[in-house]
Amino acid sequence: MAVVHYCIEAADLHAHLWRVKMTISHPATQQILSLPVWIPGSYMVREFSKHLQKLECRQSQRKLQVEQLDKASWAVASDGQSALEVSYEVYALDNSVRSAWLDSSRGFFNPTSLCLMAQGLTDEPHTLELRKHSSSKHWRVATGLPSIKTDKQGFGLYGAPNYDGLADYPIEMGEFWSGEFLACGVKHRLVVAGAMPSFDSARLLKDTQKICETHLQFWHQKGLNSSKNLASKTPFSSYVFLLNAVDDSYGGLEHRNSTALIAARKDLPRVGDAKTSEGYITLLGLISHEYFHTWNVKRLRPVEFTRYDYTQENYTHLLWFFEGFTSYYDDLLLRRSGLIDDVGYFKLLTKTMNQVFQTPGRLVQSVAQASMDAWVKYYRQDENTPNATVSYYTKGALVAACLDLSLRQSTPVTLDHIMRGLWVRCKAGPMQEEDLLEVLLEQTGRSWRKEIKAWVHTTKDLPIKELLVKQQLQVLEEPAQMAQRLGVRTVDSNGAVHIKVVLRGGAAEAAGLCAGDEWLGIEVGNLADGQAWRINKIEDLLHLLSDQRKMTAIVSRDKRFLRLALTLPPKTSTLRIHSANRKTNPGEAPWL
Ligand SMILES: [Zn+2]
């Protein structure tokens, strides 16, 4: 048993309670205990302590005084001699990858939700014992956490060199499907909980293997023909994908040798269905994204994340690099692994471009500012989010695309070389924006400061269209959907159109439509004609307006009816990348 030891078991499956018994072998006389308020990779204060209850501390059977210091920390007066026994329960019914879950079919947790930190001892070795629950005897355990002594099912003792090491390993339990493969000689395990009987596990396993091999070669062996054994070069000796399939959800969280994923069951491949659905591509993109993070944010990481502070927000200007460049490569490496074709890739890039160009907030915040504000903006979205901020995922991905295409069009190097150069320069550790600029200068012989400044630190639109055209692609402009033309985002329900977002500078804003309005109908032409119509969905306007552009919107706001004069703007457009006429010159660097 280490200096800090946790024993974790399901206390009550139906009450969704984990029981934790923590033992501190050499406590301080005033031992502070605290629970993280956030989990690295998800930049929001989530207050995990709200689910912690029945905290009790004992020393040699004697109950100790516990004083609560703030929302997530407690002080325990101990004799400073004998072992301190701490016990508590944690309520777990969050189906996301970020905290904890427990019911009769499955258990899952991140140590950041269940394991109190013993302040002053977080650099000491930590051990964790997982105990079997009497009514879940057939459950198995899946985790990247190094085991010390475990049974065949994975229950038993695990260890980490410090709290930080422990916190980075989510743990899955249940009767899940599990498969294994080697990618470039490195052992990988894929675990899927909640899948339907029709789940084509062999296909997902094979496709995940292709993704992993493409990534491993990208980081460690690009340019060499043999991809057999990279085990000595990879920063991890094994890797685990923990995928939870549910009715409808999407998300992932990266860790040093594992990832927790959640996806919709309908997006899993099905036996006998060889088609590649859009949902399945989204799932493969998620797998690719989180796996890329194993290098780009878990090892190469913002200098501010050298050591996480679990008690408060950890700020960085660099999420455009760590999330944006990862988003650029997640799809690009799907293309390189052969899981999607050029048309499929350009469809994904088109989507990203439209998301950025249709967000008015891109003219309000730079991606560097959006990174800093992630804690209160990206992760706390509301009706004003598209007007106030820009996604460092999507715009960051386009910054990567602009940089890659600019490099390819004017130098012998590509962004691939720059990424590997950063990996070497920063020794797979903390980096700053200056490191990127230095690697760019070293490898191309010229400064890229001006471009990075314009793309990352200003709100000027990115030159992505021009760069794609230079790559012999066409960027077509096609008529926008009705909602985009009007400058609204809506949801149709209960027979009416509900306004969720009114975009800055759009026709809907000019007319006075407001988020929260229920749009019931329109009047067109002269009211004496009785031309008032109910609408159920926004596309109804197409038929009702015909070639007219002026209407009166009838909306309900706070139980009152409003009549708002609204003019449909002349046709606006969305972008589409067209690759049919693309010619590849002999010897041209293969972008895709
Ligand atoms: Zn990410």
Coordinates of C-alpha atoms and ligand atoms in Angstrom, one line a residue:
M1 CA 0.0 0.0 0.0
A2 CA 1.3 3.4 -1.0
V3 CA 1.4 6.6 1.1
V4 CA -2.1 7.4 -0.2
H5 CA -4.4 4.5 -0.9
Y6 CA -8.0 4.3 -2.1
C7 CA -10.3 1.3 -1.9
I8 CA -13.3 1.8 -4.2
E9 CA -16.4 -0.3 -4.5
A10 CA -20.0 0.1 -5.6
A11 CA -21.9 0.9 -2.4
D12 CA -25.4 0.8 -3.9
L13 CA -26.0 0.3 -7.7
H14 CA -29.6 1.5 -7.5
A15 CA -28.7 4.6 -5.5
H16 CA -25.8 5.2 -7.9
L17 CA -23.3 5.5 -5.0
W18 CA -19.6 4.7 -5.0
R19 CA -18.0 4.1 -1.6
V20 CA -14.4 5.3 -1.2
K21 CA -12.1 4.4 1.7
M22 CA -8.9 6.4 1.6
T23 CA -5.9 5.7 3.8
I24 CA -3.1 8.2 4.4
S25 CA -0.2 6.4 6.0
H26 CA 1.6 9.5 7.3
P27 CA -0.9 12.3 7.6
A28 CA -0.1 15.9 8.6
T29 CA -1.4 17.1 11.9
Q30 CA -3.7 19.5 10.0
Q31 CA -4.4 17.3 6.9
I32 CA -6.1 19.1 4.1
L33 CA -8.2 17.0 1.7
S34 CA -9.7 18.4 -1.5
L35 CA -11.5 17.2 -4.6
P36 CA -10.6 18.6 -8.1
V37 CA -13.1 21.2 -9.5
W38 CA -12.3 20.3 -13.1
I39 CA -10.9 17.5 -15.3
P40 CA -8.0 18.3 -17.7
G41 CA -9.2 18.3 -21.3
S42 CA -12.6 19.8 -20.5
Y43 CA -12.1 23.4 -19.7
M44 CA -14.9 24.1 -17.3
V45 CA -15.3 24.2 -13.5
R46 CA -17.6 21.3 -12.8
E47 CA -17.7 21.3 -9.0
F48 CA -17.3 17.5 -8.6
S49 CA -17.6 17.9 -4.9
K50 CA -21.4 18.5 -5.2
H51 CA -21.7 14.7 -5.3
L52 CA -19.5 13.9 -2.4
Q53 CA -21.3 13.0 0.9
K54 CA -20.9 11.4 4.3
L55 CA -17.2 12.3 4.7
E56 CA -15.8 10.8 7.9
C57 CA -12.3 10.6 9.2
R58 CA -10.8 8.2 11.8
Q59 CA -7.5 7.4 13.4
S60 CA -7.1 4.2 15.4
Q61 CA -11.0 3.8 15.4
R62 CA -11.3 7.3 16.8
K63 CA -13.6 9.7 14.9
L64 CA -11.8 13.0 14.1
Q65 CA -13.1 16.5 13.7
V66 CA -13.5 17.5 10.1
E67 CA -13.7 21.2 9.2
Q68 CA -15.0 22.2 5.8
L69 CA -12.8 25.0 4.4
D70 CA -14.6 25.7 1.1
K71 CA -16.8 24.0 -1.5
A72 CA -14.2 21.3 -2.2
S73 CA -11.8 21.1 0.7
W74 CA -11.7 19.9 4.3
A75 CA -9.2 20.1 7.2
V76 CA -8.8 17.1 9.5
A77 CA -7.0 17.4 12.8
S78 CA -4.9 14.3 13.2
D79 CA -2.2 13.2 15.7
G80 CA 0.3 13.2 12.8
Q81 CA 1.3 9.7 13.7
S82 CA -0.9 6.8 12.8
A83 CA -2.7 6.2 9.5
L84 CA -5.7 8.4 8.7
E85 CA -8.8 6.6 7.5
V86 CA -11.1 8.7 5.3
S87 CA -14.4 7.4 4.1
Y88 CA -17.1 8.9 1.9
E89 CA -19.6 8.3 -0.8
V90 CA -19.9 9.8 -4.3
Y91 CA -23.2 10.0 -6.2
A92 CA -22.6 9.0 -9.9
L93 CA -25.2 9.4 -12.6
D94 CA -23.4 11.5 -15.1
N95 CA -23.4 9.7 -18.4
S96 CA -20.6 11.9 -19.9
V97 CA -16.9 11.0 -20.1
R98 CA -16.0 13.7 -17.6
S99 CA -17.1 12.4 -14.2
A100 CA -18.7 9.2 -12.9
W101 CA -21.6 6.7 -13.5
L102 CA -23.0 3.7 -11.6
D103 CA -26.0 1.6 -12.2
S104 CA -26.9 -2.1 -12.4
S105 CA -25.3 -2.5 -15.9
R106 CA -22.2 -0.4 -15.7
G107 CA -19.7 1.5 -13.6
F108 CA -17.4 4.3 -14.8
F109 CA -15.3 7.0 -13.1
N110 CA -12.5 9.4 -13.5
P111 CA -10.4 9.6 -10.3
T112 CA -10.9 13.4 -10.4
S113 CA -14.5 12.7 -9.3
L114 CA -13.8 10.0 -6.7
C115 CA -10.4 10.5 -5.3
L116 CA -9.7 13.2 -2.8
M117 CA -6.3 14.8 -2.9
A118 CA -4.2 14.6 0.3
Q119 CA -2.6 18.0 0.1
G120 CA 1.2 17.9 0.8
L121 CA 1.3 14.3 -0.4
T122 CA 0.2 14.6 -4.0
D123 CA 3.7 13.8 -5.3
E124 CA 3.9 10.6 -3.3
P125 CA 2.9 7.2 -4.7
H126 CA -0.8 6.4 -4.8
T127 CA -2.5 3.0 -5.0
L128 CA -6.1 2.2 -5.8
E129 CA -7.9 -1.1 -5.1
L130 CA -11.0 -1.9 -7.1
R131 CA -13.4 -4.3 -5.3
K132 CA -16.1 -6.4 -6.8
H133 CA -19.7 -5.8 -5.9
S134 CA -21.7 -8.8 -4.8
S135 CA -24.4 -8.4 -7.5
S136 CA -22.0 -7.6 -10.3
K137 CA -19.7 -10.7 -10.2
H138 CA -19.4 -10.9 -14.0
W139 CA -18.2 -7.4 -14.4
R140 CA -14.7 -6.8 -15.9
V141 CA -12.5 -3.8 -15.6
A142 CA -10.9 -1.8 -18.4
T143 CA -8.4 1.0 -17.7
G144 CA -4.9 2.2 -18.8
L145 CA -3.9 2.5 -15.1
P146 CA -0.9 0.2 -14.4
S147 CA -2.0 -2.8 -12.4
I148 CA 0.0 -4.2 -9.4
K149 CA -2.0 -7.3 -8.6
T150 CA -5.3 -7.9 -10.2
D151 CA -7.5 -10.9 -11.0
K152 CA -8.6 -12.1 -14.5
Q153 CA -11.5 -9.7 -14.5
G154 CA -9.2 -6.7 -13.6
F155 CA -10.3 -6.2 -10.0
G156 CA -7.5 -5.7 -7.5
L157 CA -4.7 -3.3 -6.9
Y158 CA -3.4 -0.5 -9.3
G159 CA -0.8 2.1 -8.7
A160 CA 0.5 5.5 -9.9
P161 CA 3.6 7.4 -8.9
N162 CA 1.6 10.5 -7.8
Y163 CA -1.9 12.0 -7.8
D164 CA -1.5 13.5 -11.2
G165 CA -0.6 10.1 -12.5
L166 CA -3.7 8.5 -10.9
A167 CA -6.0 11.2 -12.1
D168 CA -5.3 10.6 -15.8
Y169 CA -6.9 7.1 -16.0
P170 CA -10.6 6.7 -16.4
I171 CA -11.9 3.3 -15.2
E172 CA -14.7 1.3 -16.9
M173 CA -16.5 -1.7 -15.4
G174 CA -19.3 -3.9 -16.6
E175 CA -20.1 -6.7 -19.1
F176 CA -18.7 -4.8 -22.1
W177 CA -17.4 -6.1 -25.4
S178 CA -13.6 -6.1 -25.6
G179 CA -11.1 -6.6 -28.4
E180 CA -7.4 -6.2 -29.0
F181 CA -5.0 -5.4 -31.8
L182 CA -1.5 -4.5 -32.5
A183 CA -0.7 -1.2 -34.2
C184 CA 2.9 -0.9 -35.4
G185 CA 3.8 -3.5 -32.7
V186 CA 2.0 -1.6 -29.9
K187 CA -0.8 -3.3 -27.9
H188 CA -4.2 -1.6 -28.1
R189 CA -7.5 -2.6 -26.5
L190 CA -10.9 -1.4 -27.6
V191 CA -13.8 -1.7 -25.1
V192 CA -17.4 -1.0 -26.1
A193 CA -20.2 -0.8 -23.5
G194 CA -23.8 -0.6 -24.4
A195 CA -23.6 -1.9 -28.0
M196 CA -26.6 -3.6 -29.7
P197 CA -26.3 -7.3 -30.8
S198 CA -25.9 -6.1 -34.4
F199 CA -22.7 -4.2 -33.6
D200 CA -20.0 -5.1 -36.2
S201 CA -17.1 -5.3 -33.7
A202 CA -14.6 -6.7 -36.2
R203 CA -15.1 -3.7 -38.5
L204 CA -14.7 -1.1 -35.7
L205 CA -11.6 -3.0 -34.5
K206 CA -10.0 -3.1 -38.0
D207 CA -10.8 0.5 -38.7
T208 CA -9.5 1.7 -35.3
Q209 CA -6.3 -0.2 -36.0
K210 CA -5.9 1.6 -39.3
I211 CA -6.3 4.9 -37.6
C212 CA -3.7 4.1 -34.9
E213 CA -1.2 2.9 -37.5
T214 CA -1.6 6.1 -39.5
H215 CA -1.1 8.2 -36.3
L216 CA 1.9 6.2 -35.1
Q217 CA 3.6 6.5 -38.5
F218 CA 2.7 10.2 -38.6
W219 CA 4.5 11.0 -35.3
H220 CA 7.3 8.5 -35.4
Q221 CA 8.1 7.0 -38.7
K222 CA 6.9 9.1 -41.6
G223 CA 8.8 8.4 -44.8
L224 CA 10.0 4.9 -43.9
N225 CA 8.5 1.9 -45.6
S226 CA 8.4 -0.4 -42.6
S227 CA 5.7 0.1 -40.1
K228 CA 6.2 -3.0 -38.1
N229 CA 7.7 -2.2 -34.8
L230 CA 7.4 1.3 -33.4
A231 CA 6.9 0.1 -29.8
S232 CA 10.3 1.5 -28.8
K233 CA 9.5 5.0 -30.1
T234 CA 5.9 5.5 -28.9
P235 CA 5.4 7.4 -25.7
F236 CA 3.1 4.7 -24.3
S237 CA 3.5 0.9 -24.1
S238 CA -0.2 0.1 -24.5
Y239 CA -3.4 2.0 -25.2
V240 CA -7.1 1.6 -24.3
F241 CA -10.2 3.0 -26.0
L242 CA -13.2 3.1 -23.6
L243 CA -16.3 3.6 -25.7
N244 CA -19.7 3.9 -24.2
A245 CA -22.6 3.5 -26.7
V246 CA -25.8 5.2 -25.7
D247 CA -29.0 6.2 -27.4
D248 CA -27.8 9.6 -28.5
S249 CA -24.6 11.4 -27.3
Y250 CA -21.2 12.4 -28.6
G251 CA -18.0 13.3 -26.9
G252 CA -14.5 12.2 -25.8
L253 CA -11.8 13.0 -23.4
E254 CA -8.1 12.4 -23.9
H255 CA -5.7 10.7 -21.5
R256 CA -2.1 9.7 -21.5
N257 CA -2.6 6.1 -22.6
S258 CA -6.4 5.9 -23.0
T259 CA -9.5 7.8 -24.0
A260 CA -13.1 7.7 -22.7
L261 CA -15.6 8.1 -25.6
I262 CA -19.4 8.3 -25.8
A263 CA -21.3 7.9 -29.0
A264 CA -24.7 7.1 -30.4
R265 CA -25.5 3.4 -30.9
K266 CA -26.8 4.1 -34.3
D267 CA -23.3 5.3 -35.4
L268 CA -21.7 2.0 -34.6
P269 CA -21.1 -0.2 -37.7
R270 CA -23.7 -3.0 -38.1
V271 CA -23.1 -6.6 -39.2
G272 CA -24.1 -7.1 -42.8
D273 CA -24.0 -3.4 -43.6
A274 CA -20.9 -2.5 -45.5
K275 CA -21.9 1.1 -46.1
T276 CA -20.0 3.9 -44.3
S277 CA -22.7 6.1 -42.7
E278 CA -22.1 9.8 -41.9
G279 CA -22.5 8.8 -38.2
Y280 CA -19.8 6.2 -38.5
I281 CA -17.4 8.7 -40.0
T282 CA -18.2 11.0 -37.1
L283 CA -17.3 8.2 -34.7
L284 CA -14.1 7.4 -36.5
G285 CA -13.3 11.1 -36.5
L286 CA -13.8 11.1 -32.7
I287 CA -11.5 8.1 -32.3
S288 CA -8.9 9.9 -34.5
H289 CA -9.2 13.1 -32.6
E290 CA -8.7 11.7 -29.1
Y291 CA -5.9 9.5 -30.2
F292 CA -4.0 12.4 -31.8
H293 CA -4.3 14.2 -28.4
T294 CA -2.1 11.4 -26.9
W295 CA 0.8 13.4 -28.5
N296 CA -0.8 16.8 -28.9
V297 CA -1.9 18.1 -25.5
K298 CA -1.2 15.1 -23.2
R299 CA 2.6 15.3 -23.9
L300 CA 3.2 18.3 -26.1
R301 CA 1.1 20.7 -24.0
P302 CA 0.7 24.4 -23.1
V303 CA 3.4 25.5 -20.8
E304 CA 0.6 26.6 -18.4
F305 CA -0.4 22.9 -18.2
T306 CA 3.1 21.7 -17.1
R307 CA 1.5 20.9 -13.8
Y308 CA -2.3 21.0 -13.6
D309 CA -3.9 23.0 -10.8
Y310 CA -7.0 21.0 -9.9
T311 CA -8.5 23.6 -7.6
Q312 CA -9.2 26.3 -10.2
E313 CA -9.3 27.3 -13.9
N314 CA -6.0 26.7 -15.8
Y315 CA -5.7 29.3 -18.5
T316 CA -3.9 29.1 -21.9
H317 CA -4.0 31.1 -25.1
L318 CA -3.1 28.0 -27.0
L319 CA -6.3 25.9 -27.4
W320 CA -6.4 26.9 -31.0
F321 CA -3.3 24.9 -31.5
F322 CA -4.0 21.9 -29.2
E323 CA -7.7 21.6 -30.1
G324 CA -7.7 23.2 -33.6
F325 CA -4.6 21.5 -35.0
T326 CA -5.9 18.2 -33.5
S327 CA -9.2 18.8 -35.3
Y328 CA -7.4 19.5 -38.6
Y329 CA -5.5 16.2 -38.3
D330 CA -8.3 14.0 -37.0
D331 CA -10.1 14.1 -40.4
L332 CA -6.9 14.4 -42.5
L333 CA -5.5 11.2 -41.0
L334 CA -8.8 9.5 -41.6
R335 CA -8.3 10.3 -45.3
R336 CA -4.7 9.1 -45.2
S337 CA -5.7 5.9 -43.5
G338 CA -8.1 5.3 -46.4
L339 CA -11.2 5.2 -44.3
I340 CA -12.7 8.2 -46.3
D341 CA -12.1 9.3 -49.8
D342 CA -11.3 12.8 -51.2
V343 CA -15.0 13.7 -51.6
G344 CA -15.6 12.6 -48.0
Y345 CA -12.7 14.6 -46.8
F346 CA -13.7 17.8 -48.6
K347 CA -17.2 17.4 -47.3
L348 CA -15.8 17.6 -43.7
L349 CA -13.6 20.5 -44.5
T350 CA -16.5 22.3 -46.2
K351 CA -18.6 21.8 -43.0
T352 CA -15.8 23.3 -40.9
M353 CA -15.4 26.3 -43.2
N354 CA -19.2 27.1 -43.1
Q355 CA -19.2 26.7 -39.4
V356 CA -16.5 29.4 -39.1
F357 CA -17.8 31.8 -41.8
Q358 CA -21.4 31.6 -40.5
T359 CA -20.3 32.6 -36.9
P360 CA -20.5 36.3 -36.4
G361 CA -18.4 35.9 -33.2
R362 CA -15.3 35.3 -35.4
L363 CA -15.3 39.1 -35.9
V364 CA -15.5 39.7 -32.2
Q365 CA -12.8 37.4 -30.7
S366 CA -9.6 36.0 -32.0
V367 CA -9.0 32.3 -31.5
A368 CA -6.3 33.1 -28.9
Q369 CA -8.9 35.1 -26.9
A370 CA -11.4 32.3 -27.4
S371 CA -8.9 29.9 -25.8
M372 CA -8.7 32.0 -22.7
D373 CA -12.5 32.4 -22.5
A374 CA -13.1 28.7 -23.0
W375 CA -14.1 28.4 -19.3
V376 CA -16.9 30.9 -19.6
K377 CA -17.8 30.9 -23.3
Y378 CA -17.2 27.7 -25.3
Y379 CA -18.0 25.5 -22.3
R380 CA -21.0 27.6 -21.2
Q381 CA -22.8 28.1 -24.4
D382 CA -26.0 30.2 -24.6
E383 CA -28.0 32.0 -27.2
N384 CA -25.3 34.7 -27.6
T385 CA -22.4 32.3 -28.0
P386 CA -22.2 32.4 -31.8
N387 CA -22.2 36.3 -31.6
A388 CA -19.6 36.6 -28.9
T389 CA -17.0 34.0 -29.6
V390 CA -15.5 31.7 -32.2
S391 CA -14.7 28.0 -31.8
Y392 CA -11.0 27.3 -31.3
Y393 CA -11.8 23.8 -32.7
T394 CA -13.1 24.9 -36.1
K395 CA -11.2 28.2 -36.6
G396 CA -8.1 26.5 -35.1
A397 CA -8.5 23.7 -37.7
L398 CA -8.7 26.3 -40.5
V399 CA -5.6 28.0 -39.1
A400 CA -3.8 24.6 -39.4
A401 CA -5.2 24.2 -42.9
C402 CA -4.0 27.7 -43.9
L403 CA -0.6 27.0 -42.5
D404 CA -0.3 23.6 -44.1
L405 CA -1.4 24.8 -47.5
S406 CA 0.9 27.9 -47.3
L407 CA 3.9 25.8 -46.4
R408 CA 3.1 23.3 -49.2
Q409 CA 2.7 26.1 -51.8
S410 CA 5.9 27.9 -50.9
T411 CA 8.3 25.6 -49.2
P412 CA 9.5 22.0 -49.3
V413 CA 8.1 21.3 -45.9
T414 CA 4.6 20.6 -44.7
L415 CA 2.8 21.0 -41.4
D416 CA 3.6 17.3 -40.7
H417 CA 7.3 18.3 -40.5
I418 CA 6.5 21.2 -38.2
M419 CA 4.5 19.0 -35.8
R420 CA 7.3 16.5 -35.6
G421 CA 9.8 19.3 -35.2
L422 CA 7.8 20.7 -32.2
W423 CA 7.7 17.2 -30.7
V424 CA 11.5 17.0 -30.8
R425 CA 12.2 20.7 -29.9
C426 CA 9.9 20.6 -26.9
K427 CA 11.0 17.1 -25.9
A428 CA 7.4 15.9 -26.0
G429 CA 6.6 18.4 -23.2
P430 CA 5.5 22.0 -22.5
M431 CA 5.4 24.4 -25.4
Q432 CA 4.7 28.0 -26.1
E433 CA 3.6 29.8 -29.3
E434 CA 7.2 31.0 -29.7
D435 CA 8.3 27.4 -30.1
L436 CA 6.0 27.0 -33.1
L437 CA 7.4 30.2 -34.6
E438 CA 10.9 29.0 -34.0
V439 CA 10.3 25.6 -35.6
L440 CA 8.7 27.3 -38.6
L441 CA 11.7 29.6 -39.0
E442 CA 14.2 26.8 -38.6
Q443 CA 12.5 24.5 -41.2
T444 CA 11.5 27.1 -43.8
G445 CA 14.2 29.7 -43.4
R446 CA 11.7 32.5 -43.0
S447 CA 9.5 34.0 -40.3
W448 CA 5.8 33.1 -40.1
R449 CA 5.2 35.6 -37.3
K450 CA 3.1 37.9 -39.5
E451 CA 0.8 35.1 -40.7
I452 CA 0.3 33.5 -37.2
K453 CA -0.4 37.0 -35.8
A454 CA -3.0 37.7 -38.4
W455 CA -4.7 34.3 -38.2
V456 CA -4.5 33.7 -34.5
H457 CA -4.5 37.1 -32.8
T458 CA -6.8 39.1 -35.0
T459 CA -10.4 38.7 -36.2
K460 CA -9.5 39.1 -39.9
D461 CA -11.0 36.3 -42.0
L462 CA -8.6 33.5 -42.9
P463 CA -7.4 33.1 -46.5
I464 CA -8.6 29.5 -46.7
K465 CA -10.6 30.0 -49.9
E466 CA -7.7 31.5 -51.8
L467 CA -5.3 28.7 -50.6
L468 CA -7.7 26.0 -51.7
V469 CA -8.0 27.5 -55.1
K470 CA -4.2 27.5 -55.4
Q471 CA -4.4 23.8 -54.6
Q472 CA -6.5 23.4 -57.8
L473 CA -9.7 23.0 -55.9
Q474 CA -12.9 25.0 -56.6
V475 CA -14.7 26.7 -53.8
L476 CA -18.3 27.0 -55.0
E477 CA -20.9 29.3 -53.5
E478 CA -24.3 27.7 -53.2
P479 CA -27.6 29.2 -51.9
A480 CA -27.9 29.2 -48.2
Q481 CA -30.6 27.5 -46.2
M482 CA -33.6 29.7 -45.1
A483 CA -32.4 30.0 -41.5
Q484 CA -28.9 31.1 -42.5
R485 CA -30.4 33.7 -44.9
L486 CA -32.5 35.1 -42.1
G487 CA -29.7 35.0 -39.5
V488 CA -31.4 32.6 -37.1
R489 CA -30.9 29.2 -35.6
T490 CA -34.1 27.5 -34.9
V491 CA -35.7 24.2 -33.6
D492 CA -39.1 23.0 -34.8
S493 CA -41.3 21.5 -32.1
N494 CA -44.9 21.4 -31.1
G495 CA -46.0 22.8 -34.5
A496 CA -44.0 26.0 -34.2
V497 CA -40.6 27.4 -35.0
H498 CA -38.6 28.2 -31.8
I499 CA -35.8 30.8 -32.1
K500 CA -32.7 29.6 -30.4
V501 CA -30.1 32.1 -31.7
V502 CA -30.4 35.4 -33.5
L503 CA -27.2 36.1 -35.4
R504 CA -25.5 39.5 -35.2
G505 CA -26.2 41.7 -38.1
G506 CA -28.9 39.5 -39.7
A507 CA -32.4 40.2 -41.0
A508 CA -34.0 38.5 -38.0
E509 CA -32.1 40.8 -35.6
A510 CA -33.1 43.9 -37.7
A511 CA -36.7 42.8 -37.5
G512 CA -36.6 42.4 -33.7
L513 CA -36.8 38.6 -33.4
C514 CA -35.4 37.4 -30.1
A515 CA -34.0 34.1 -28.8
G516 CA -36.8 32.4 -27.0
D517 CA -39.5 33.6 -29.4
E518 CA -42.0 31.1 -30.7
W519 CA -42.5 32.0 -34.4
L520 CA -46.1 31.0 -35.2
G521 CA -46.7 32.4 -38.7
I522 CA -46.4 35.2 -41.2
E523 CA -48.5 37.7 -43.1
V524 CA -47.6 38.3 -46.7
G525 CA -48.9 40.9 -49.1
N526 CA -51.9 43.1 -48.2
L527 CA -53.5 41.9 -45.0
A528 CA -56.9 42.6 -46.5
D529 CA -56.3 39.6 -48.7
G530 CA -56.3 37.5 -45.6
Q531 CA -52.8 36.2 -46.4
A532 CA -51.8 35.1 -42.9
W533 CA -50.3 31.7 -42.6
R534 CA -49.2 29.4 -39.8
I535 CA -45.7 28.0 -40.1
N536 CA -44.5 24.7 -38.6
K537 CA -40.9 24.8 -39.9
I538 CA -38.7 27.5 -41.2
E539 CA -38.7 26.0 -44.7
D540 CA -42.4 26.7 -45.0
L541 CA -41.4 30.3 -45.7
L542 CA -40.1 29.2 -49.1
H543 CA -43.6 28.2 -50.3
L544 CA -45.4 31.0 -48.6
L545 CA -43.2 33.8 -49.8
S546 CA -42.7 32.7 -53.4
D547 CA -40.7 35.6 -54.9
Q548 CA -41.7 38.1 -52.3
R549 CA -39.1 39.2 -49.7
K550 CA -41.2 41.3 -47.3
M551 CA -43.4 39.7 -44.6
T552 CA -44.7 40.3 -41.1
A553 CA -43.6 37.7 -38.6
I554 CA -46.1 36.8 -36.0
V555 CA -44.3 35.6 -32.9
S556 CA -45.3 34.8 -29.3
R557 CA -43.0 36.2 -26.6
D558 CA -43.9 35.8 -22.9
K559 CA -47.5 35.0 -23.8
R560 CA -47.9 38.2 -25.9
F561 CA -48.2 38.3 -29.7
L562 CA -45.9 40.5 -31.7
R563 CA -46.0 41.5 -35.3
L564 CA -42.5 42.2 -36.7
A565 CA -41.7 43.6 -40.2
L566 CA -39.1 41.3 -41.7
T567 CA -37.4 41.4 -45.0
L568 CA -35.7 38.4 -46.5
P569 CA -32.2 39.5 -47.7
P570 CA -31.2 38.7 -51.3
K571 CA -29.8 35.2 -51.7
T572 CA -26.8 34.5 -49.4
S573 CA -24.5 31.6 -50.0
T574 CA -22.7 28.7 -48.3
L575 CA -19.4 27.3 -49.5
R576 CA -18.7 24.0 -51.0
I577 CA -15.3 22.6 -52.0
H578 CA -15.3 20.8 -55.3
S579 CA -12.5 18.5 -56.2
A580 CA -13.5 17.0 -59.6
N581 CA -11.0 19.1 -61.7
R582 CA -8.2 18.8 -59.3
K583 CA -5.0 17.8 -61.0
T584 CA -2.1 16.3 -59.1
N585 CA 1.3 17.3 -60.5
P586 CA 3.9 14.6 -60.6
G587 CA 6.0 14.9 -57.5
E588 CA 3.5 17.1 -55.7
A589 CA 3.4 16.5 -52.0
P590 CA 0.4 14.4 -51.3
W591 CA -1.7 16.7 -49.2
L592 CA -4.4 14.1 -48.5
Ligands
ZN1 ZN -9.9 17.6 -28.4

